[in-house]
CSV table of C-alpha atoms in Angstrom, one decimal:
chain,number,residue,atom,x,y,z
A,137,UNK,CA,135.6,-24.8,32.6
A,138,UNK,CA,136.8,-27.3,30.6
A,139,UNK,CA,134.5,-25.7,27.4
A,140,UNK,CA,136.2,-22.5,28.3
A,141,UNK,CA,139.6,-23.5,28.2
A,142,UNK,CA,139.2,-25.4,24.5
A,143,UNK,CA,137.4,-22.1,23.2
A,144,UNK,CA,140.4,-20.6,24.6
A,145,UNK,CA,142.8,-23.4,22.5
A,146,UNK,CA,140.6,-23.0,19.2
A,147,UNK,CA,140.4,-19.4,19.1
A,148,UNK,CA,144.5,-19.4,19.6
A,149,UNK,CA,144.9,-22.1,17.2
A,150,UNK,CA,143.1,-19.6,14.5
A,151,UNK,CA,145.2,-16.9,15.4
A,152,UNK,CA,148.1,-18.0,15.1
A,153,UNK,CA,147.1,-19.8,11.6
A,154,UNK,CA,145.9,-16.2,10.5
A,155,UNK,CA,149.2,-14.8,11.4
A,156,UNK,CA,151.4,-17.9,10.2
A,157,UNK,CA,149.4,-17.3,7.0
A,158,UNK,CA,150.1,-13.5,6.6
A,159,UNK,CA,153.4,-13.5,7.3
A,160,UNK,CA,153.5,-16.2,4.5
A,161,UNK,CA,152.0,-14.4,1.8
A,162,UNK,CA,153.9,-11.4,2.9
A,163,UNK,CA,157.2,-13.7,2.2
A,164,UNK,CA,156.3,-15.0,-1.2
A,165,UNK,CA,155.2,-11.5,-2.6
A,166,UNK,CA,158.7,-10.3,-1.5
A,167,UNK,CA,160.2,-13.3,-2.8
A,168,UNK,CA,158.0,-12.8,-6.2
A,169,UNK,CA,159.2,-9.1,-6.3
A,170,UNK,CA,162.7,-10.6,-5.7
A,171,UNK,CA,162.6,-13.1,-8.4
A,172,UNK,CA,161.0,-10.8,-11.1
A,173,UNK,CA,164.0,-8.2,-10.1
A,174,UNK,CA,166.3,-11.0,-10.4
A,175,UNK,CA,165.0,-12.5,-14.1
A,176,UNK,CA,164.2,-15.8,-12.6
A,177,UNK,CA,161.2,-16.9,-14.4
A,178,UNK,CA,161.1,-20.1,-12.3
A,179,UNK,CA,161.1,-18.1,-9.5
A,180,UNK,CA,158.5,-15.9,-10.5
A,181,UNK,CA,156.4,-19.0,-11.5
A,182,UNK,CA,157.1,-20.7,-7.6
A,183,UNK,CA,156.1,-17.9,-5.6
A,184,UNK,CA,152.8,-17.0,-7.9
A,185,UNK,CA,152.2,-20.6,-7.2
A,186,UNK,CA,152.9,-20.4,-3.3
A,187,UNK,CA,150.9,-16.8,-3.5
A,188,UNK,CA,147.7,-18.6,-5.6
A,189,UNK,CA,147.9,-21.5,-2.7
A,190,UNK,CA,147.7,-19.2,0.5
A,191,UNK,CA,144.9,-17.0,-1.4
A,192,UNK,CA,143.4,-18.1,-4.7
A,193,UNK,CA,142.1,-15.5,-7.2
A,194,UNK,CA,141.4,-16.1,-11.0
A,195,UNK,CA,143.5,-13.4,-11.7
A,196,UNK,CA,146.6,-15.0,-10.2
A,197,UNK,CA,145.6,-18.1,-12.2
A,198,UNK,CA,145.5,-16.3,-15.7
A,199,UNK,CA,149.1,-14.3,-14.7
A,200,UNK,CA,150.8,-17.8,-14.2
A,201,UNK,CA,149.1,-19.8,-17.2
A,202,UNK,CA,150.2,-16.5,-19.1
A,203,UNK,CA,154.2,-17.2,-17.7
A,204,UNK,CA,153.7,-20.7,-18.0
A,205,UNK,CA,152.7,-19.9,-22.1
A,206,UNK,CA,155.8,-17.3,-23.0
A,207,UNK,CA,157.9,-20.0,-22.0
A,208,UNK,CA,156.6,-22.7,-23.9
A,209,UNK,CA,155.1,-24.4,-21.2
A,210,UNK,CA,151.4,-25.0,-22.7
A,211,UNK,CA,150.3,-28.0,-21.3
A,212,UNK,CA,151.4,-26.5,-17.4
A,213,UNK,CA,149.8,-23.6,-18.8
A,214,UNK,CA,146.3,-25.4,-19.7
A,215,UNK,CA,146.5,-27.7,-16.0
A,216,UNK,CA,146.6,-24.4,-14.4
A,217,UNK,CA,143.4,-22.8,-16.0
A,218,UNK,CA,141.7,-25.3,-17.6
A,219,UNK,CA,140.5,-25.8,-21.3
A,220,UNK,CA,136.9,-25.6,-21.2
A,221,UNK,CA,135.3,-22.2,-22.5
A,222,UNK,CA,133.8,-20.0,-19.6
A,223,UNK,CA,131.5,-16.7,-19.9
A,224,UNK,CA,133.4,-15.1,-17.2
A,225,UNK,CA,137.0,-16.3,-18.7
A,226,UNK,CA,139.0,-12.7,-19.3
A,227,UNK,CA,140.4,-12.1,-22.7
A,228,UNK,CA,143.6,-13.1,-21.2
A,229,UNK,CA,142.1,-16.1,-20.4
A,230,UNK,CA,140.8,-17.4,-23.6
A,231,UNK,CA,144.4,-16.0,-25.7
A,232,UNK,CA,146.3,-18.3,-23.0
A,233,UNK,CA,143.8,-21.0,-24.2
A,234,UNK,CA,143.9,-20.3,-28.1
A,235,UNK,CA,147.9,-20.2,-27.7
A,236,UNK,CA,148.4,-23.5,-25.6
A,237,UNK,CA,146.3,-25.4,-27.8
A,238,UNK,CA,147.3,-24.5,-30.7
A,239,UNK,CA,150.8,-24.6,-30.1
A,240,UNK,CA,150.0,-28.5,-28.9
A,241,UNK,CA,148.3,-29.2,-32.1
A,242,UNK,CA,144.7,-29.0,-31.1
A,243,UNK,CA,143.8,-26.9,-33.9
A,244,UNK,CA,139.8,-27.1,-34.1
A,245,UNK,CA,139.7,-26.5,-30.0
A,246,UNK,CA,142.2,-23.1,-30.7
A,247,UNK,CA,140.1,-21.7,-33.4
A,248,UNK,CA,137.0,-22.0,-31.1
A,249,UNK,CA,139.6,-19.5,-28.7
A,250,UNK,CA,140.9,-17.1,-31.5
A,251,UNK,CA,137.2,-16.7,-32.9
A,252,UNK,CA,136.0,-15.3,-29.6
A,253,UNK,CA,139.1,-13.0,-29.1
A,254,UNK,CA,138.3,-12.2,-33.1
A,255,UNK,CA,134.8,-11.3,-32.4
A,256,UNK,CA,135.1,-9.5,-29.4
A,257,UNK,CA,138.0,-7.3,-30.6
A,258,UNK,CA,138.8,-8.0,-34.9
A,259,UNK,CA,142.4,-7.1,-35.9
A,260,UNK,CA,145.3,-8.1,-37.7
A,261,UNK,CA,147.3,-10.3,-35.5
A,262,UNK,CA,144.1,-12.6,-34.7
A,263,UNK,CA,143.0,-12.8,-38.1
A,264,UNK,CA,146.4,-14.2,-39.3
A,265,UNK,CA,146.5,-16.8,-36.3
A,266,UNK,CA,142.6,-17.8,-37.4
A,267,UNK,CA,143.9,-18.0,-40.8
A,268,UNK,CA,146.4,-20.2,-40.1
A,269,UNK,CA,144.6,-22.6,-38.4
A,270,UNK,CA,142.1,-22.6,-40.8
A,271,UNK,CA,144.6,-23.4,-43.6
A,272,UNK,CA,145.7,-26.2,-40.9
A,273,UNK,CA,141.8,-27.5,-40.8
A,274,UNK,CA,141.5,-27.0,-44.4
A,275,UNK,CA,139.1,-24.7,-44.5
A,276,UNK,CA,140.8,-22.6,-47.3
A,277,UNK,CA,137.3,-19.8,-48.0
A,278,UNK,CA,138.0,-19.0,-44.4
A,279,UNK,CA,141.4,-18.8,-44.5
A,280,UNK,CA,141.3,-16.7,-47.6
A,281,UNK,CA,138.7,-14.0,-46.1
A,282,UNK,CA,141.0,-13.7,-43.0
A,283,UNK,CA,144.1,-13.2,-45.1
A,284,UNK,CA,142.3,-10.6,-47.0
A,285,UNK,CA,141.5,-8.8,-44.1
A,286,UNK,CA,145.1,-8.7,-43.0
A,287,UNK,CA,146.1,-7.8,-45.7
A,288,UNK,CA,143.7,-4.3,-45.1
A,289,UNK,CA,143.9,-4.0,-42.0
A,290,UNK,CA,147.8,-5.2,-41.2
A,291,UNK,CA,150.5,-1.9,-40.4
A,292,UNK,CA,154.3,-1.7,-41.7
A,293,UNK,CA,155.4,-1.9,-38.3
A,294,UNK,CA,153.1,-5.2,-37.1
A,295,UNK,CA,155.5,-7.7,-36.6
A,296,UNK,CA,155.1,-11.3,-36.2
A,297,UNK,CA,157.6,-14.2,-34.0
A,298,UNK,CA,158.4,-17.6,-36.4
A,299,UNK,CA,160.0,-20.8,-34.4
A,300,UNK,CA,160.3,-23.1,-37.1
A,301,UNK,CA,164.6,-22.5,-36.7
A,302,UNK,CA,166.7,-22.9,-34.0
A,303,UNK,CA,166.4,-19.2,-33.0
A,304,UNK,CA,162.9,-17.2,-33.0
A,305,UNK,CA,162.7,-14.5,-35.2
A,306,UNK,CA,160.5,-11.7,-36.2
A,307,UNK,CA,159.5,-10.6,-39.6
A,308,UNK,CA,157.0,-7.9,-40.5
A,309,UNK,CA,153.2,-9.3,-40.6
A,310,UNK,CA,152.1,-8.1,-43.7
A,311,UNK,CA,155.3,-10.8,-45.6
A,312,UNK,CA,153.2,-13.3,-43.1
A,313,UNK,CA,150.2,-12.4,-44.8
A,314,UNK,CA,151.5,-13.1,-48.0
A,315,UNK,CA,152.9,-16.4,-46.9
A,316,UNK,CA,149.4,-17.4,-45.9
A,317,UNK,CA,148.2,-16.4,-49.2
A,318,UNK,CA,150.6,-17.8,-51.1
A,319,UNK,CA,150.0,-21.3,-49.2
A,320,UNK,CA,146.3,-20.6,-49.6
A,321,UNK,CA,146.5,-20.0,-53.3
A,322,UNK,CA,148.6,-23.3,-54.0
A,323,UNK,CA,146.6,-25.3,-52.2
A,324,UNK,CA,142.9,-24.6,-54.2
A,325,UNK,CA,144.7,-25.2,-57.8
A,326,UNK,CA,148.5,-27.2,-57.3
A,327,UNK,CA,148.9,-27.0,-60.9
A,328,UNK,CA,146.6,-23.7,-62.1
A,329,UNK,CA,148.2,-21.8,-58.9
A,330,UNK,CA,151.9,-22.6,-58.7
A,331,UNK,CA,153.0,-19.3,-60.4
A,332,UNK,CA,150.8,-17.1,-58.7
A,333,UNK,CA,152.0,-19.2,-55.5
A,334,UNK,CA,155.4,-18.1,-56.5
A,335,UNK,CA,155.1,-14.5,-57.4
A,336,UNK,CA,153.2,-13.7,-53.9
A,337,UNK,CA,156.0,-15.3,-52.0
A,338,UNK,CA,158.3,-13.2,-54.0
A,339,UNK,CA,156.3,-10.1,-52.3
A,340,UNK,CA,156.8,-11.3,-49.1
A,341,UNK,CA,160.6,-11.7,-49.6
A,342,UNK,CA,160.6,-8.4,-51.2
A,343,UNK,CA,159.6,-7.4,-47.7
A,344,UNK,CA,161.5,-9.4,-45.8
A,345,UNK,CA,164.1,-11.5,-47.7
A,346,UNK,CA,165.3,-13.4,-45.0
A,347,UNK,CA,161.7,-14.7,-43.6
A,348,UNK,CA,162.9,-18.1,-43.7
A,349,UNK,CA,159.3,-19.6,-44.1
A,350,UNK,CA,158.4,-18.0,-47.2
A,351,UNK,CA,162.0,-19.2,-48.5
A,352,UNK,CA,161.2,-22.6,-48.0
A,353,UNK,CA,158.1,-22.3,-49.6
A,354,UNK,CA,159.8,-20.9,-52.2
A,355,UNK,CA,162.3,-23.4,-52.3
A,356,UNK,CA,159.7,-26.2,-52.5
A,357,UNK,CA,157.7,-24.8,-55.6
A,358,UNK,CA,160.7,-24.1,-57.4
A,359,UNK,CA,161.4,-27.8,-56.7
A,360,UNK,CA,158.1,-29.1,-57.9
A,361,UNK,CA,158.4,-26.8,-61.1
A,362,UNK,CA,161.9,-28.0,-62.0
A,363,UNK,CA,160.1,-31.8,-61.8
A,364,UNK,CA,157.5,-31.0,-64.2
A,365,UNK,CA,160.3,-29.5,-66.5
């Protein structure tokens, strides 16, 4: 009798933790659906979390590391989802990894990222990121093959988000492009290069004559030549 009855207890006991868990994911997707409706990222990143606790899935993973990464948050990002490379990570996945770590400086550990989003899928907007970070690592022949590529490959209307002032801006890809291979060009010959530094950052302005980066690049050189003067 007395097996009977704690069958009884265990079997109610699991019941009621089925139902108590239910009704709790039911709550948090409403609240998630709330707090997207509302604009409250911090919100949106609580309840995913709450929603991920009462039932894991990658999937839910990747989503938050991905909020976690639009907002700057790359290290919370990179705790959620790790850092190591996977077979089965998602291309969402390893572009949440490339951005995180390169945004916290780990530049050889993001290029490992951007090359397997580059060769699964080659384009414009991953080539200039690898070439970046391959003028960052000084490897200027790579940089230099992906900036070429960009350059055949890039559209009018790619655009590309700069954070270097107070307030984010966009300018068009093709002036990033340039930039790169303006940088790139200086840096193989400082004294050989300078003017042909200077005239492809006056194509990118000619683009876009308020990208701020190519104006302080411009700035600089024009600097450096007035010294030599």
């Amino acid at each position: 009798m007395k097996k009977i009855i704690l069958a009884i207890v265990v079997m109610s006991s699991l019941n009621l933790t089925a139902q108590t868990k239910t009704e709790l994911q039911k709550h948090f997707q409403k609240y998630y659906e709330q707090m997207k409706k509302q604009g409250d990222i911090q919100g949106v990143i609580n309840a995913m979390t709450h929603l991920d606790v009462l039932a894991p899935s990658q999937a839910r993973k990747d989503t938050l590391a991905y909020i976690y990464v639009s907002e700057g948050r790359n290290m919370e990002a990179l705790n959620t989802i790790g850092f190591e490379k996977n077979t089965t990570d998602s291309d969402l996945n390893t572009e949440i990894k490339a951005i995180a770590l390169k945004s916290l400086g780990e530049y050889e550990r993001a290029l490992e990222f951007y090359n397997i989003l580059y060769k699964k899928q080659p384009g414009a907007v991953v080539a200039y990121e690898l070439a970046d970070l391959m003028l960052q690592t000084n490897d200027l022949q790579g940089a230099q093959e992906k900036i070429e590529y960009g350059l055949a490959n890039v559209t009018d209307d790619m655009r590309r988000t700069y954070f270097e002032t107070q307030q984010p801006y966009q300018t068009s890809l093709k002036a990033g492009f340039l930039y790169l291979k303006a940088i790139a060009t200086f840096s193989e010959d400082r004294d050989e290069n300078q003017e042909i530094a200077l005239a492809t950052l006056n194509r990118a302005l000619a683009i876009d004559p308020n990208f701020n980066m190519a104006r302080i690049a411009k700035d600089a050189l024009l600097t450096r030549k007035k010294g030599e003067e």
